[in-house]
Amino acid sequence: MRRREWLARLALVLVIVGLPVSVLGYQYILRPALATVRIIDIHAAVPEAGGFSPDTIRVAVGETVTLRFAAVDVTHGVAIGPGLGVDLGHIDPGMVKEVTLAFDHSGTFTYYCTTWCSPNHWRMRGVIEVRDTANPGALPTPQRDPVIEALATEGVDIDANVHRGEEDPAGTSMPALATAPSAARGAATLPTLNVPPELQNPDWRRAHTPARALELLAAANAGVDAARLVDAIAALWMSAVSLSELETTGTVYDQNCAACHGQVGGGDGPAATFTAERPAAFSDPAYMFTMRSDVLYAKIRRGGMGTDMPNFGTLFTAEETWALVRYLWALTFAPEAVQ
Ligand code: HEC
Ligand SMILES: [Cu+2]
């Protein structure tokens, strides 16, 4: 072999071997050694192959950590909640995405997959336990939820098929109508109606069904066409919902709910074929007319019992959950605003 050829080969080998070695060496040896923050590598695989590993990490209050996520099989997505606002987006196989965090108080946080990666996708979760080093034995207790407790006190069974409270007589439902209710049409009708004070109270609306509200509205507006009253209820349920909020929450819904409940709330997402029970159809006004916001909220946070409706209470804040509830109502009463 001539000398020049030999040198050329050597140079090539150096590039082929040397480049990855220096890159990997930097990522996995040099950088952790030089870093002042702890780097935690987390591998993401479909739940059938173990999900996140590790699936629990412990951090001290005040400690800064870099979480480095790598997808090992298919494309995953990673977000961390509640209330941290961390969404790393998609992570393709072989790709690495990271976030550096410091926690100023103890608590429990969840990293979760945001991409439909397998029928068990929603089981792909990991826990960050933030401990107070001054009090290492005490694990943060999960916060109590006043809304869910109030439902229990009222005697509302959120797992029953009919969730209405005592005062909502069974059998109330939406009248059969030729056209779907529309908040947009109702907004024009509302000022012409006599609206009982409780219906104007957001707290009352949170704890009552549209069906109950319709009864009261009909009693106060004898002779008005049922379709116009239903539209007015739709408008009331959509008051205080902004388009920009719907846009933000739409991303959360698409990432976490649409796989089962369907993009427009038809209850027919691609994962619906795998669930033990049929996912609720939020685009069905007759069904939603019998639902209360606080029950929807409780169901989202706590999940179903053996139905495959996951619990999201460890992923979202209370306010983010209410925003989801408002989004579900938009799927019912203002579908044009969320499509
Ligand atoms: C893995 C599939 C799946 C995912 C993902 C999922 N759901 Fe569900 N959900 C279901 C099933 C199945 C039901 C019906 C059984 C039940 O009520 O528990 C349901 C029921 C519900 C109910 C209760 C309806 C009722 O009548 O009580 C609400 C509210 C709800 N889902 C909201 C959501 C929201 C919001 C998300 C996203 C943050 C979500 N779901 C994600 C499967 C899913
Ligand atoms: Cu995944």
mmCIF file of C-alpha atoms and ligand atoms in Angstrom:
data_model
loop_
_atom_site.group_PDB
_atom_site.id
_atom_site.type_symbol
_atom_site.label_atom_id
_atom_site.label_comp_id
_atom_site.label_asym_id
_atom_site.label_seq_id
_atom_site.Cartn_x
_atom_site.Cartn_y
_atom_site.Cartn_z
ATOM 1 C CA MET A 1 0.000 0.000 0.000
ATOM 2 C CA ARG A 2 1.386 3.350 -0.976
ATOM 3 C CA ARG A 3 2.077 5.760 1.784
ATOM 4 C CA ARG A 4 -0.296 8.477 0.603
ATOM 5 C CA GLU A 5 -3.160 6.031 0.308
ATOM 6 C CA TRP A 6 -2.439 4.787 3.790
ATOM 7 C CA LEU A 7 -2.572 8.298 5.201
ATOM 8 C CA ALA A 8 -5.856 8.963 3.454
ATOM 9 C CA ARG A 9 -7.339 5.832 5.009
ATOM 10 C CA LEU A 10 -6.098 6.802 8.405
ATOM 11 C CA ALA A 11 -7.697 10.223 8.085
ATOM 12 C CA LEU A 12 -10.981 8.632 7.054
ATOM 13 C CA VAL A 13 -10.942 6.255 10.032
ATOM 14 C CA LEU A 14 -10.228 9.156 12.322
ATOM 15 C CA VAL A 15 -13.238 11.037 11.021
ATOM 16 C CA ILE A 16 -15.575 8.048 11.090
ATOM 17 C CA VAL A 17 -14.596 6.864 14.544
ATOM 18 C CA GLY A 18 -13.326 10.052 16.052
ATOM 19 C CA LEU A 19 -16.301 12.260 15.418
ATOM 20 C CA PRO A 20 -18.941 10.111 17.135
ATOM 21 C CA VAL A 21 -16.524 9.281 19.931
ATOM 22 C CA SER A 22 -15.849 12.916 20.623
ATOM 23 C CA VAL A 23 -19.544 13.810 20.412
ATOM 24 C CA LEU A 24 -20.607 10.922 22.639
ATOM 25 C CA GLY A 25 -17.620 11.463 24.878
ATOM 26 C CA TYR A 26 -18.678 15.029 25.316
ATOM 27 C CA GLN A 27 -22.313 14.146 26.006
ATOM 28 C CA TYR A 28 -21.767 11.193 28.297
ATOM 29 C CA ILE A 29 -18.345 11.698 29.898
ATOM 30 C CA LEU A 30 -17.032 15.212 29.643
ATOM 31 C CA ARG A 31 -20.274 17.093 30.108
ATOM 32 C CA PRO A 32 -21.544 15.212 33.168
ATOM 33 C CA ALA A 33 -18.049 15.534 34.684
ATOM 34 C CA LEU A 34 -17.912 19.265 34.094
ATOM 35 C CA ALA A 35 -21.532 19.989 34.853
ATOM 36 C CA THR A 36 -22.492 21.584 38.108
ATOM 37 C CA VAL A 37 -26.009 20.176 37.764
ATOM 38 C CA ARG A 38 -26.948 16.524 37.977
ATOM 39 C CA ILE A 39 -27.849 15.019 34.624
ATOM 40 C CA ILE A 40 -30.437 12.247 34.655
ATOM 41 C CA ASP A 41 -30.852 10.160 31.539
ATOM 42 C CA ILE A 42 -34.352 8.851 30.973
ATOM 43 C CA HIS A 43 -35.079 6.358 28.223
ATOM 44 C CA ALA A 44 -38.504 6.353 26.635
ATOM 45 C CA ALA A 45 -39.923 3.100 25.277
ATOM 46 C CA VAL A 46 -43.520 2.013 24.650
ATOM 47 C CA PRO A 47 -45.250 0.863 27.888
ATOM 48 C CA GLU A 48 -45.166 -2.776 26.696
ATOM 49 C CA ALA A 49 -41.353 -2.474 26.715
ATOM 50 C CA GLY A 50 -41.209 -0.789 30.106
ATOM 51 C CA GLY A 51 -42.181 2.819 29.416
ATOM 52 C CA PHE A 52 -39.884 5.390 30.943
ATOM 53 C CA SER A 53 -36.764 4.135 32.640
ATOM 54 C CA PRO A 54 -36.178 5.209 35.268
ATOM 55 C CA ASP A 55 -39.847 5.825 36.069
ATOM 56 C CA THR A 56 -39.146 7.484 39.415
ATOM 57 C CA ILE A 57 -36.539 10.103 40.114
ATOM 58 C CA ARG A 58 -35.815 11.842 43.382
ATOM 59 C CA VAL A 59 -34.707 15.433 43.546
ATOM 60 C CA ALA A 60 -34.023 17.685 46.514
ATOM 61 C CA VAL A 61 -35.706 21.037 46.927
ATOM 62 C CA GLY A 62 -33.382 23.665 45.468
ATOM 63 C CA GLU A 63 -31.302 21.160 43.476
ATOM 64 C CA THR A 64 -30.903 21.862 39.761
ATOM 65 C CA VAL A 65 -31.223 18.815 37.533
ATOM 66 C CA THR A 66 -31.093 18.285 33.817
ATOM 67 C CA LEU A 67 -33.484 15.607 32.601
ATOM 68 C CA ARG A 68 -32.325 14.147 29.324
ATOM 69 C CA PHE A 69 -34.940 12.145 27.436
ATOM 70 C CA ALA A 70 -34.051 9.727 24.644
ATOM 71 C CA ALA A 71 -36.521 7.699 22.593
ATOM 72 C CA VAL A 72 -35.299 4.144 22.143
ATOM 73 C CA ASP A 73 -37.972 2.555 19.955
ATOM 74 C CA VAL A 74 -40.590 4.792 18.336
ATOM 75 C CA THR A 75 -41.358 8.488 18.417
ATOM 76 C CA HIS A 76 -42.491 9.649 21.835
ATOM 77 C CA GLY A 77 -43.278 13.044 23.270
ATOM 78 C CA VAL A 78 -42.557 14.404 26.703
ATOM 79 C CA ALA A 79 -44.293 16.967 28.882
ATOM 80 C CA ILE A 80 -43.934 17.520 32.625
ATOM 81 C CA GLY A 81 -46.676 18.736 34.961
ATOM 82 C CA PRO A 82 -48.601 19.894 36.801
ATOM 83 C CA GLY A 83 -48.022 23.579 36.486
ATOM 84 C CA LEU A 84 -44.447 23.496 35.154
ATOM 85 C CA GLY A 85 -45.311 24.358 31.572
ATOM 86 C CA VAL A 86 -42.675 21.949 30.216
ATOM 87 C CA ASP A 87 -43.466 20.443 26.831
ATOM 88 C CA LEU A 88 -40.474 19.042 24.959
ATOM 89 C CA GLY A 89 -42.539 18.024 21.952
ATOM 90 C CA HIS A 90 -41.733 14.981 19.821
ATOM 91 C CA ILE A 91 -38.644 12.890 20.393
ATOM 92 C CA ASP A 92 -37.776 10.677 17.442
ATOM 93 C CA PRO A 93 -35.809 7.452 17.953
ATOM 94 C CA GLY A 94 -32.155 8.272 18.497
ATOM 95 C CA MET A 95 -32.962 11.864 19.339
ATOM 96 C CA VAL A 96 -32.330 13.446 22.732
ATOM 97 C CA LYS A 97 -34.201 16.342 24.298
ATOM 98 C CA GLU A 98 -33.503 17.856 27.663
ATOM 99 C CA VAL A 99 -34.813 20.307 30.182
ATOM 100 C CA THR A 100 -33.117 21.830 33.216
ATOM 101 C CA LEU A 101 -35.289 22.290 36.274
ATOM 102 C CA ALA A 102 -35.054 23.405 39.878
ATOM 103 C CA PHE A 103 -37.910 22.996 42.348
ATOM 104 C CA ASP A 104 -38.459 25.515 45.101
ATOM 105 C CA HIS A 105 -40.814 23.372 47.171
ATOM 106 C CA SER A 106 -41.450 19.703 47.775
ATOM 107 C CA GLY A 107 -44.075 17.948 45.722
ATOM 108 C CA THR A 108 -44.740 15.285 43.142
ATOM 109 C CA PHE A 109 -44.566 15.900 39.421
ATOM 110 C CA THR A 110 -45.213 13.673 36.455
ATOM 111 C CA TYR A 111 -43.391 13.300 33.166
ATOM 112 C CA TYR A 112 -45.640 11.790 30.570
ATOM 113 C CA CYS A 113 -45.741 10.840 26.931
ATOM 114 C CA THR A 114 -47.712 13.160 24.664
ATOM 115 C CA THR A 115 -47.571 11.091 21.505
ATOM 116 C CA TRP A 116 -49.786 8.184 20.598
ATOM 117 C CA CYS A 117 -47.057 5.516 20.681
ATOM 118 C CA SER A 118 -49.035 2.349 21.497
ATOM 119 C CA PRO A 119 -52.507 1.298 22.721
ATOM 120 C CA ASN A 120 -51.140 1.687 26.241
ATOM 121 C CA HIS A 121 -49.588 5.036 25.456
ATOM 122 C CA TRP A 122 -51.346 6.855 28.293
ATOM 123 C CA ARG A 123 -49.756 4.524 30.844
ATOM 124 C CA MET A 124 -46.386 6.002 29.945
ATOM 125 C CA ARG A 125 -45.676 8.129 32.970
ATOM 126 C CA GLY A 126 -42.865 8.751 35.412
ATOM 127 C CA VAL A 127 -42.760 10.474 38.769
ATOM 128 C CA ILE A 128 -40.448 13.197 40.048
ATOM 129 C CA GLU A 129 -40.417 13.222 43.831
ATOM 130 C CA VAL A 130 -39.140 16.515 45.140
ATOM 131 C CA ARG A 131 -38.070 16.100 48.759
ATOM 132 C CA ASP A 132 -37.231 18.643 51.357
ATOM 133 C CA THR A 133 -33.739 17.669 52.548
ATOM 134 C CA ALA A 134 -34.400 19.345 55.887
ATOM 135 C CA ASN A 135 -37.195 16.836 56.388
ATOM 136 C CA PRO A 136 -36.190 13.839 54.241
ATOM 137 C CA GLY A 137 -38.669 11.331 55.643
ATOM 138 C CA ALA A 138 -41.745 13.307 54.716
ATOM 139 C CA LEU A 139 -42.997 12.588 51.227
ATOM 140 C CA PRO A 140 -45.253 15.297 49.911
ATOM 141 C CA THR A 141 -48.823 14.202 50.386
ATOM 142 C CA PRO A 142 -51.027 14.660 47.346
ATOM 143 C CA GLN A 143 -53.192 17.737 47.672
ATOM 144 C CA ARG A 144 -56.823 17.255 48.537
ATOM 145 C CA ASP A 145 -59.279 18.404 45.940
ATOM 146 C CA PRO A 146 -62.165 20.497 47.323
ATOM 147 C CA VAL A 147 -64.287 19.993 44.191
ATOM 148 C CA ILE A 148 -64.116 16.204 44.397
ATOM 149 C CA GLU A 149 -64.735 16.307 48.148
ATOM 150 C CA ALA A 150 -67.777 18.544 47.688
ATOM 151 C CA LEU A 151 -69.230 16.078 45.188
ATOM 152 C CA ALA A 152 -68.791 13.268 47.690
ATOM 153 C CA THR A 153 -70.480 15.357 50.392
ATOM 154 C CA GLU A 154 -73.362 16.095 48.053
ATOM 155 C CA GLY A 155 -73.701 12.375 47.396
ATOM 156 C CA VAL A 156 -72.915 12.532 43.690
ATOM 157 C CA ASP A 157 -71.451 9.271 42.439
ATOM 158 C CA ILE A 158 -69.097 10.278 39.640
ATOM 159 C CA ASP A 159 -68.980 6.682 38.451
ATOM 160 C CA ALA A 160 -72.737 6.355 38.055
ATOM 161 C CA ASN A 161 -74.193 6.654 34.597
ATOM 162 C CA VAL A 162 -76.422 9.489 35.708
ATOM 163 C CA HIS A 163 -74.348 12.001 37.625
ATOM 164 C CA ARG A 164 -76.928 14.578 38.500
ATOM 165 C CA GLY A 165 -77.323 15.651 42.083
ATOM 166 C CA GLU A 166 -80.370 15.172 44.267
ATOM 167 C CA GLU A 167 -82.094 18.307 43.106
ATOM 168 C CA ASP A 168 -81.917 17.365 39.452
ATOM 169 C CA PRO A 169 -84.969 15.221 38.844
ATOM 170 C CA ALA A 170 -84.151 12.131 36.838
ATOM 171 C CA GLY A 171 -85.503 12.109 33.336
ATOM 172 C CA THR A 172 -84.643 15.664 32.369
ATOM 173 C CA SER A 173 -82.950 15.674 29.053
ATOM 174 C CA MET A 174 -82.491 17.753 25.971
ATOM 175 C CA PRO A 175 -85.536 18.016 23.744
ATOM 176 C CA ALA A 176 -85.037 16.390 20.346
ATOM 177 C CA LEU A 177 -84.112 19.170 17.930
ATOM 178 C CA ALA A 178 -83.605 19.418 14.203
ATOM 179 C CA THR A 179 -80.321 21.308 14.530
ATOM 180 C CA ALA A 180 -77.492 21.018 17.064
ATOM 181 C CA PRO A 181 -77.436 23.671 19.789
ATOM 182 C CA SER A 182 -75.290 26.678 18.971
ATOM 183 C CA ALA A 183 -73.712 29.081 21.451
ATOM 184 C CA ALA A 184 -73.245 31.574 18.642
ATOM 185 C CA ARG A 185 -76.990 31.660 17.877
ATOM 186 C CA GLY A 186 -77.781 31.627 21.584
ATOM 187 C CA ALA A 187 -75.664 34.710 22.240
ATOM 188 C CA ALA A 188 -78.115 36.670 20.101
ATOM 189 C CA THR A 189 -81.166 35.144 21.793
ATOM 190 C CA LEU A 190 -79.980 35.479 25.379
ATOM 191 C CA PRO A 191 -80.562 39.247 25.813
ATOM 192 C CA THR A 192 -84.195 38.818 24.716
ATOM 193 C CA LEU A 193 -84.918 36.249 27.464
ATOM 194 C CA ASN A 194 -85.726 36.417 31.113
ATOM 195 C CA VAL A 195 -82.702 34.631 32.612
ATOM 196 C CA PRO A 196 -83.183 33.464 36.235
ATOM 197 C CA PRO A 197 -80.353 34.696 38.516
ATOM 198 C CA GLU A 198 -78.933 31.253 39.299
ATOM 199 C CA LEU A 199 -78.329 30.630 35.606
ATOM 200 C CA GLN A 200 -76.237 33.781 35.495
ATOM 201 C CA ASN A 201 -74.064 32.533 38.336
ATOM 202 C CA PRO A 202 -70.970 30.608 37.108
ATOM 203 C CA ASP A 203 -70.742 28.662 40.387
ATOM 204 C CA TRP A 204 -74.315 27.470 39.995
ATOM 205 C CA ARG A 205 -73.667 26.467 36.382
ATOM 206 C CA ARG A 206 -70.572 24.515 37.422
ATOM 207 C CA ALA A 207 -72.668 22.300 39.695
ATOM 208 C CA HIS A 208 -75.761 21.860 37.498
ATOM 209 C CA THR A 209 -76.604 20.264 34.209
ATOM 210 C CA PRO A 210 -77.731 22.172 31.143
ATOM 211 C CA ALA A 211 -80.892 20.049 31.360
ATOM 212 C CA ARG A 212 -81.710 21.523 34.767
ATOM 213 C CA ALA A 213 -80.910 25.026 33.536
ATOM 214 C CA LEU A 214 -83.244 24.488 30.582
ATOM 215 C CA GLU A 215 -86.119 23.610 32.902
ATOM 216 C CA LEU A 216 -85.653 26.843 34.846
ATOM 217 C CA LEU A 217 -85.217 28.902 31.684
ATOM 218 C CA ALA A 218 -88.332 27.401 30.106
ATOM 219 C CA ALA A 219 -90.364 28.113 33.249
ATOM 220 C CA ALA A 220 -89.267 31.755 33.120
ATOM 221 C CA ASN A 221 -89.943 32.147 29.398
ATOM 222 C CA ALA A 222 -93.269 30.518 28.639
ATOM 223 C CA GLY A 223 -94.055 30.204 24.976
ATOM 224 C CA VAL A 224 -90.485 30.556 23.695
ATOM 225 C CA ASP A 225 -89.410 27.964 21.152
ATOM 226 C CA ALA A 226 -87.385 25.074 22.731
ATOM 227 C CA ALA A 227 -84.605 25.349 20.137
ATOM 228 C CA ARG A 228 -84.014 28.983 21.047
ATOM 229 C CA LEU A 229 -83.882 28.121 24.741
ATOM 230 C CA VAL A 230 -81.370 25.345 24.108
ATOM 231 C CA ASP A 231 -79.191 27.768 22.127
ATOM 232 C CA ALA A 232 -79.397 30.221 25.013
ATOM 233 C CA ILE A 233 -78.202 27.515 27.428
ATOM 234 C CA ALA A 234 -75.323 26.788 25.048
ATOM 235 C CA ALA A 235 -74.393 30.484 25.115
ATOM 236 C CA LEU A 236 -74.535 30.574 28.913
ATOM 237 C CA TRP A 237 -72.268 27.514 29.151
ATOM 238 C CA MET A 238 -69.809 29.127 26.741
ATOM 239 C CA SER A 239 -69.723 32.523 28.415
ATOM 240 C CA ALA A 240 -66.286 33.437 29.769
ATOM 241 C CA VAL A 241 -64.552 31.117 27.296
ATOM 242 C CA SER A 242 -62.030 32.880 25.098
ATOM 243 C CA LEU A 243 -60.817 31.770 21.692
ATOM 244 C CA SER A 244 -57.175 31.997 22.773
ATOM 245 C CA GLU A 245 -57.878 29.714 25.730
ATOM 246 C CA LEU A 246 -59.563 27.224 23.419
ATOM 247 C CA GLU A 247 -56.489 27.253 21.210
ATOM 248 C CA THR A 248 -54.115 26.561 24.110
ATOM 249 C CA THR A 249 -56.337 23.881 25.581
ATOM 250 C CA GLY A 250 -56.882 22.371 22.145
ATOM 251 C CA THR A 251 -53.228 21.328 22.115
ATOM 252 C CA VAL A 252 -53.635 19.665 25.513
ATOM 253 C CA TYR A 253 -56.796 17.904 24.328
ATOM 254 C CA ASP A 254 -55.181 16.751 21.085
ATOM 255 C CA GLN A 255 -52.140 15.368 22.913
ATOM 256 C CA ASN A 256 -53.940 13.675 25.784
ATOM 257 C CA CYS A 257 -57.571 13.008 24.950
ATOM 258 C CA ALA A 258 -58.190 12.862 21.208
ATOM 259 C CA ALA A 259 -56.717 9.376 20.790
ATOM 260 C CA CYS A 260 -59.715 8.000 22.685
ATOM 261 C CA HIS A 261 -62.373 10.719 22.610
ATOM 262 C CA GLY A 262 -61.772 11.751 18.993
ATOM 263 C CA GLN A 263 -60.475 15.001 17.565
ATOM 264 C CA VAL A 264 -63.897 16.666 17.605
ATOM 265 C CA GLY A 265 -65.211 14.697 20.582
ATOM 266 C CA GLY A 266 -67.075 11.953 18.728
ATOM 267 C CA GLY A 267 -65.922 9.299 21.230
ATOM 268 C CA ASP A 268 -64.316 7.498 18.317
ATOM 269 C CA GLY A 269 -60.567 8.158 18.385
ATOM 270 C CA PRO A 270 -58.195 5.461 17.057
ATOM 271 C CA ALA A 271 -57.629 4.149 20.603
ATOM 272 C CA ALA A 272 -61.351 3.803 21.334
ATOM 273 C CA THR A 273 -61.229 0.247 19.962
ATOM 274 C CA PHE A 274 -58.908 -0.738 22.835
ATOM 275 C CA THR A 275 -60.772 0.754 25.791
ATOM 276 C CA ALA A 276 -62.877 -1.349 28.174
ATOM 277 C CA GLU A 277 -65.772 1.083 27.799
ATOM 278 C CA ARG A 278 -66.681 3.452 25.017
ATOM 279 C CA PRO A 279 -65.097 6.894 25.512
ATOM 280 C CA ALA A 280 -67.651 9.639 26.134
ATOM 281 C CA ALA A 281 -68.796 11.612 23.073
ATOM 282 C CA PHE A 282 -68.520 15.287 23.989
ATOM 283 C CA SER A 283 -69.898 16.325 20.614
ATOM 284 C CA ASP A 284 -73.231 14.700 21.533
ATOM 285 C CA PRO A 285 -75.376 17.462 23.071
ATOM 286 C CA ALA A 286 -78.009 15.043 24.379
ATOM 287 C CA TYR A 287 -75.327 13.329 26.473
ATOM 288 C CA MET A 288 -73.640 16.542 27.574
ATOM 289 C CA PHE A 289 -76.991 18.046 28.575
ATOM 290 C CA THR A 290 -77.003 15.592 31.484
ATOM 291 C CA MET A 291 -73.447 16.377 32.596
ATOM 292 C CA ARG A 292 -72.207 18.764 35.258
ATOM 293 C CA SER A 293 -68.926 20.659 34.914
ATOM 294 C CA ASP A 294 -67.767 19.652 38.385
ATOM 295 C CA VAL A 295 -68.375 15.990 37.549
ATOM 296 C CA LEU A 296 -66.460 16.324 34.264
ATOM 297 C CA TYR A 297 -63.666 17.951 36.256
ATOM 298 C CA ALA A 298 -63.650 15.160 38.848
ATOM 299 C CA LYS A 299 -63.658 12.495 36.170
ATOM 300 C CA ILE A 300 -60.689 14.034 34.368
ATOM 301 C CA ARG A 301 -58.672 14.349 37.565
ATOM 302 C CA ARG A 302 -59.527 10.983 39.069
ATOM 303 C CA GLY A 303 -60.177 8.876 35.962
ATOM 304 C CA GLY A 304 -62.635 6.021 35.584
ATOM 305 C CA MET A 305 -62.790 2.782 37.510
ATOM 306 C CA GLY A 306 -61.658 -0.005 35.210
ATOM 307 C CA THR A 307 -63.017 1.823 32.175
ATOM 308 C CA ASP A 308 -59.624 2.849 30.736
ATOM 309 C CA MET A 309 -60.370 6.524 31.310
ATOM 310 C CA PRO A 310 -56.960 7.571 32.703
ATOM 311 C CA ASN A 311 -56.527 9.898 35.684
ATOM 312 C CA PHE A 312 -55.020 13.270 34.856
ATOM 313 C CA GLY A 313 -54.912 14.789 38.340
ATOM 314 C CA THR A 314 -51.150 14.290 38.533
ATOM 315 C CA LEU A 315 -50.558 15.896 35.136
ATOM 316 C CA PHE A 316 -52.621 19.076 35.179
ATOM 317 C CA THR A 317 -53.311 21.848 37.659
ATOM 318 C CA ALA A 318 -56.883 22.468 38.812
ATOM 319 C CA GLU A 319 -57.065 25.497 36.501
ATOM 320 C CA GLU A 320 -55.776 23.493 33.529
ATOM 321 C CA THR A 321 -58.460 20.900 34.292
ATOM 322 C CA TRP A 322 -61.215 23.551 34.307
ATOM 323 C CA ALA A 323 -59.867 24.783 30.971
ATOM 324 C CA LEU A 324 -60.255 21.225 29.651
ATOM 325 C CA VAL A 325 -63.830 21.138 30.947
ATOM 326 C CA ARG A 326 -64.564 24.394 29.083
ATOM 327 C CA TYR A 327 -62.991 22.861 25.997
ATOM 328 C CA LEU A 328 -65.322 19.846 26.266
ATOM 329 C CA TRP A 329 -68.296 22.217 26.392
ATOM 330 C CA ALA A 330 -66.949 23.960 23.301
ATOM 331 C CA LEU A 331 -66.930 20.597 21.505
ATOM 332 C CA THR A 332 -70.631 20.404 22.382
ATOM 333 C CA PHE A 333 -71.872 23.950 21.982
ATOM 334 C CA ALA A 334 -69.354 25.770 19.771
ATOM 335 C CA PRO A 335 -67.738 23.124 17.544
ATOM 336 C CA GLU A 336 -66.890 25.755 14.930
ATOM 337 C CA ALA A 337 -64.601 27.435 17.491
ATOM 338 C CA VAL A 338 -62.495 24.333 18.108
ATOM 339 C CA GLN A 339 -62.049 22.919 14.626
HETATM 340 C C1 HEC B 1 -57.174 5.685 26.863
HETATM 341 C C2 HEC B 1 -58.382 6.309 26.443
HETATM 342 C C3 HEC B 1 -58.796 7.625 27.041
HETATM 343 C C4 HEC B 1 -58.073 8.774 27.104
HETATM 344 C C5 HEC B 1 -56.656 8.998 26.624
HETATM 345 C C6 HEC B 1 -58.931 9.745 27.707
HETATM 346 N N1 HEC B 1 -60.137 9.201 28.005
HETATM 347 FE FE1 HEC B 1 -61.713 10.146 28.882
HETATM 348 N N2 HEC B 1 -62.765 8.403 28.891
HETATM 349 C C7 HEC B 1 -62.339 7.223 28.336
HETATM 350 C C8 HEC B 1 -63.386 6.236 28.494
HETATM 351 C C9 HEC B 1 -63.302 4.793 28.028
HETATM 352 C C10 HEC B 1 -64.465 6.871 29.156
HETATM 353 C C11 HEC B 1 -65.840 6.279 29.521
HETATM 354 C C12 HEC B 1 -65.819 5.518 30.787
HETATM 355 C C13 HEC B 1 -65.766 6.414 31.991
HETATM 356 O O1 HEC B 1 -66.571 7.358 32.089
HETATM 357 O O2 HEC B 1 -64.928 6.162 32.857
HETATM 358 C C14 HEC B 1 -64.020 8.238 29.412
HETATM 359 C C15 HEC B 1 -64.766 9.167 30.094
HETATM 360 C C16 HEC B 1 -64.410 10.483 30.250
HETATM 361 C C17 HEC B 1 -65.191 11.459 30.978
HETATM 362 C C18 HEC B 1 -66.397 11.175 31.826
HETATM 363 C C19 HEC B 1 -67.663 11.118 31.118
HETATM 364 C C20 HEC B 1 -68.753 10.640 32.037
HETATM 365 O O3 HEC B 1 -69.864 10.466 31.537
HETATM 366 O O4 HEC B 1 -68.515 10.446 33.234
HETATM 367 C C21 HEC B 1 -64.554 12.648 30.835
HETATM 368 C C22 HEC B 1 -64.995 13.991 31.387
HETATM 369 C C23 HEC B 1 -63.360 12.405 30.061
HETATM 370 N N3 HEC B 1 -63.289 11.089 29.726
HETATM 371 C C24 HEC B 1 -62.451 13.369 29.713
HETATM 372 C C25 HEC B 1 -61.200 13.094 29.167
HETATM 373 C C26 HEC B 1 -60.203 14.112 28.941
HETATM 374 C C27 HEC B 1 -60.381 15.590 29.156
HETATM 375 C C28 HEC B 1 -59.101 13.452 28.470
HETATM 376 C C29 HEC B 1 -57.750 14.036 28.161
HETATM 377 C C30 HEC B 1 -57.131 14.880 29.153
HETATM 378 C C31 HEC B 1 -59.427 12.041 28.387
HETATM 379 N N4 HEC B 1 -60.707 11.869 28.809
HETATM 380 C C32 HEC B 1 -58.563 11.062 27.934
HETATM 381 C C33 HEC B 1 -61.135 6.990 27.728
HETATM 382 C C34 HEC B 1 -60.097 7.904 27.610
HETATM 383 CU CU CU B 2 -45.242 7.289 24.128
#
